[in-house]
Short mmCIF file of N, CA and C in Angstrom, two decimals:
data_model
loop_
_atom_site.label_atom_id
_atom_site.label_comp_id
_atom_site.label_asym_id
_atom_site.label_seq_id
_atom_site.Cartn_x
_atom_site.Cartn_y
_atom_site.Cartn_z
N UNK A 1313 60.40 98.97 88.35
CA UNK A 1313 60.26 98.63 89.91
C UNK A 1313 61.22 97.52 89.88
N UNK A 1314 61.59 96.76 88.73
CA UNK A 1314 62.88 95.98 89.42
C UNK A 1314 64.18 96.83 89.78
N UNK A 1315 64.52 97.84 89.08
CA UNK A 1315 65.57 98.92 88.97
C UNK A 1315 65.75 99.26 90.84
N UNK A 1316 64.96 99.57 91.17
CA UNK A 1316 64.91 99.88 92.65
C UNK A 1316 65.10 98.93 93.74
N UNK A 1317 64.88 97.69 93.13
CA UNK A 1317 65.47 96.30 93.84
C UNK A 1317 66.66 95.75 93.35
N UNK A 1318 67.76 96.65 93.67
CA UNK A 1318 69.15 96.47 92.99
C UNK A 1318 69.95 96.23 93.92
N UNK A 1319 71.22 95.19 93.22
CA UNK A 1319 72.27 95.50 94.61
C UNK A 1319 73.39 94.79 93.69
N UNK A 1320 74.40 95.19 94.20
CA UNK A 1320 75.76 94.81 93.39
C UNK A 1320 76.46 94.00 94.52
N UNK A 1321 77.33 92.88 94.74
CA UNK A 1321 78.45 92.58 95.64
C UNK A 1321 79.21 92.24 95.24
N UNK A 1322 80.36 92.82 95.33
CA UNK A 1322 81.73 92.45 94.97
C UNK A 1322 82.74 91.76 95.76
N UNK A 1323 82.99 90.49 96.15
CA UNK A 1323 83.67 89.70 97.14
C UNK A 1323 84.95 89.27 96.76
N UNK A 1324 85.85 89.45 97.54
CA UNK A 1324 87.21 89.31 97.72
C UNK A 1324 87.74 88.86 98.67
N UNK A 1325 89.04 88.15 98.52
CA UNK A 1325 89.82 87.91 99.71
C UNK A 1325 90.61 89.08 100.07
N UNK A 1326 91.58 89.48 99.39
CA UNK A 1326 92.06 90.80 99.13
C UNK A 1326 91.74 91.96 98.18
N UNK A 1327 91.85 93.27 99.19
CA UNK A 1327 91.80 94.68 98.60
C UNK A 1327 92.06 95.28 97.60
N UNK A 1328 93.57 94.29 97.30
CA UNK A 1328 94.09 94.66 96.10
C UNK A 1328 93.39 94.16 94.83
N UNK A 1329 92.49 93.33 94.93
CA UNK A 1329 91.74 92.83 93.89
C UNK A 1329 90.46 94.03 93.40
N UNK A 1330 90.30 95.14 94.06
CA UNK A 1330 89.69 96.35 93.65
C UNK A 1330 90.19 97.43 93.81
N UNK A 1331 91.35 97.25 93.78
CA UNK A 1331 92.52 98.46 93.43
C UNK A 1331 92.13 99.16 91.88
N UNK A 1332 92.13 98.04 91.22
CA UNK A 1332 92.01 98.01 89.55
C UNK A 1332 90.93 98.03 89.08
N UNK A 1333 89.75 98.09 90.05
CA UNK A 1333 88.50 97.69 89.36
C UNK A 1333 87.78 99.10 89.07
N UNK A 1334 87.06 98.91 88.09
CA UNK A 1334 86.71 100.14 87.61
C UNK A 1334 85.08 100.71 88.38
N UNK A 1335 84.51 99.74 89.32
CA UNK A 1335 83.62 99.72 90.13
C UNK A 1335 83.80 100.52 91.31
N UNK A 1336 84.91 100.96 91.79
CA UNK A 1336 85.24 101.16 93.15
C UNK A 1336 84.37 102.66 93.64
N UNK A 1337 83.64 103.21 92.56
CA UNK A 1337 82.89 104.23 93.22
C UNK A 1337 81.63 103.96 93.37
N UNK A 1338 80.98 102.77 92.53
CA UNK A 1338 79.56 102.59 92.86
C UNK A 1338 79.17 101.73 94.18
N UNK A 1339 79.98 101.94 95.22
CA UNK A 1339 79.34 100.68 96.36
C UNK A 1339 78.62 101.46 97.56
N UNK A 1340 77.63 101.97 98.10
CA UNK A 1340 76.98 102.30 99.09
C UNK A 1340 77.67 101.90 100.56
N UNK A 1341 78.37 100.69 100.35
CA UNK A 1341 78.65 100.26 101.64
C UNK A 1341 79.84 99.42 101.37
N UNK A 1342 81.10 99.79 101.98
CA UNK A 1342 82.47 98.70 102.12
C UNK A 1342 82.65 98.67 103.18
N UNK A 1343 83.04 96.96 103.34
CA UNK A 1343 83.63 96.66 104.96
C UNK A 1343 85.20 95.62 104.24
N UNK A 1344 85.77 95.44 105.23
CA UNK A 1344 87.46 95.25 105.10
C UNK A 1344 87.86 94.41 106.35
N UNK A 1345 88.08 93.13 106.45
CA UNK A 1345 89.01 92.84 107.52
C UNK A 1345 90.04 93.85 107.87
N UNK A 1346 90.22 93.76 108.82
CA UNK A 1346 91.43 94.50 109.44
C UNK A 1346 92.83 93.55 109.13
N UNK A 1347 93.53 93.15 107.67
CA UNK A 1347 94.55 92.76 107.55
C UNK A 1347 95.91 93.72 107.59
N UNK A 1348 96.85 93.67 108.81
CA UNK A 1348 97.83 94.56 108.64
C UNK A 1348 98.50 94.78 107.27
N UNK A 1349 98.84 93.46 106.72
CA UNK A 1349 99.74 93.45 105.39
C UNK A 1349 98.96 94.25 104.47
N UNK A 1350 97.46 94.65 104.51
CA UNK A 1350 96.94 95.42 103.37
C UNK A 1350 96.43 96.42 103.86
N UNK A 1351 96.56 96.89 104.87
CA UNK A 1351 96.07 97.80 105.52
C UNK A 1351 96.17 99.43 104.72
N UNK A 1352 97.07 99.65 103.99
CA UNK A 1352 97.43 101.03 103.27
C UNK A 1352 96.58 101.05 102.23
N UNK A 1353 96.37 99.71 101.70
CA UNK A 1353 95.56 99.61 100.38
C UNK A 1353 94.06 99.54 100.60
N UNK A 1354 93.67 99.07 101.79
CA UNK A 1354 92.58 98.93 102.44
C UNK A 1354 91.91 100.69 102.33
N UNK A 1355 93.05 101.46 103.27
CA UNK A 1355 92.85 103.09 103.25
C UNK A 1355 92.89 103.94 102.15
N UNK A 1356 93.73 103.47 101.16
CA UNK A 1356 93.31 104.02 99.71
C UNK A 1356 92.03 103.81 98.95
N UNK A 1357 91.62 102.46 99.07
CA UNK A 1357 90.60 101.85 98.50
C UNK A 1357 88.98 102.86 99.03
N UNK A 1358 89.20 103.20 100.15
CA UNK A 1358 87.78 104.17 100.81
C UNK A 1358 88.38 105.06 101.08
N UNK A 1359 89.27 105.57 100.09
CA UNK A 1359 89.72 107.53 100.54
C UNK A 1359 89.90 107.96 101.76
N UNK A 1360 90.64 107.06 102.72
CA UNK A 1360 90.95 107.49 104.16
C UNK A 1360 92.11 107.67 104.30
N UNK A 1361 92.65 109.06 105.12
CA UNK A 1361 93.79 108.92 105.14
C UNK A 1361 94.29 108.02 106.05
N UNK A 1362 95.49 107.14 105.94
CA UNK A 1362 95.83 106.61 107.03
C UNK A 1362 96.17 107.58 108.25
N UNK A 1363 95.67 106.97 109.50
CA UNK A 1363 95.48 107.68 110.70
C UNK A 1363 95.28 106.90 112.06
N UNK A 1364 96.12 107.20 112.97
CA UNK A 1364 95.85 106.09 114.29
C UNK A 1364 94.03 106.25 114.22
N UNK A 1365 93.30 107.40 114.40
CA UNK A 1365 91.72 107.15 114.39
C UNK A 1365 91.26 106.28 113.44
N UNK A 1366 91.68 106.09 112.21
CA UNK A 1366 91.19 105.32 110.96
C UNK A 1366 91.74 104.02 111.34
#
C-alpha cells in the first residue's frame, strides 16, 4: 500500500540543475518560473519547442 502513496520532489532554483539529472522523465508535474535567462533551458527540459505560444 505504501508504494501507491508515493511522491518525489526535486527542488532547485535553476532548471540547469535538472538538465543533467537521470530522473527528468519520472515527473508527472513540472513547474518552472519564467526566468528570461533560462527560458530556453526550461523549454528543453519540458520537451517543448520554443515558440510565442509556449
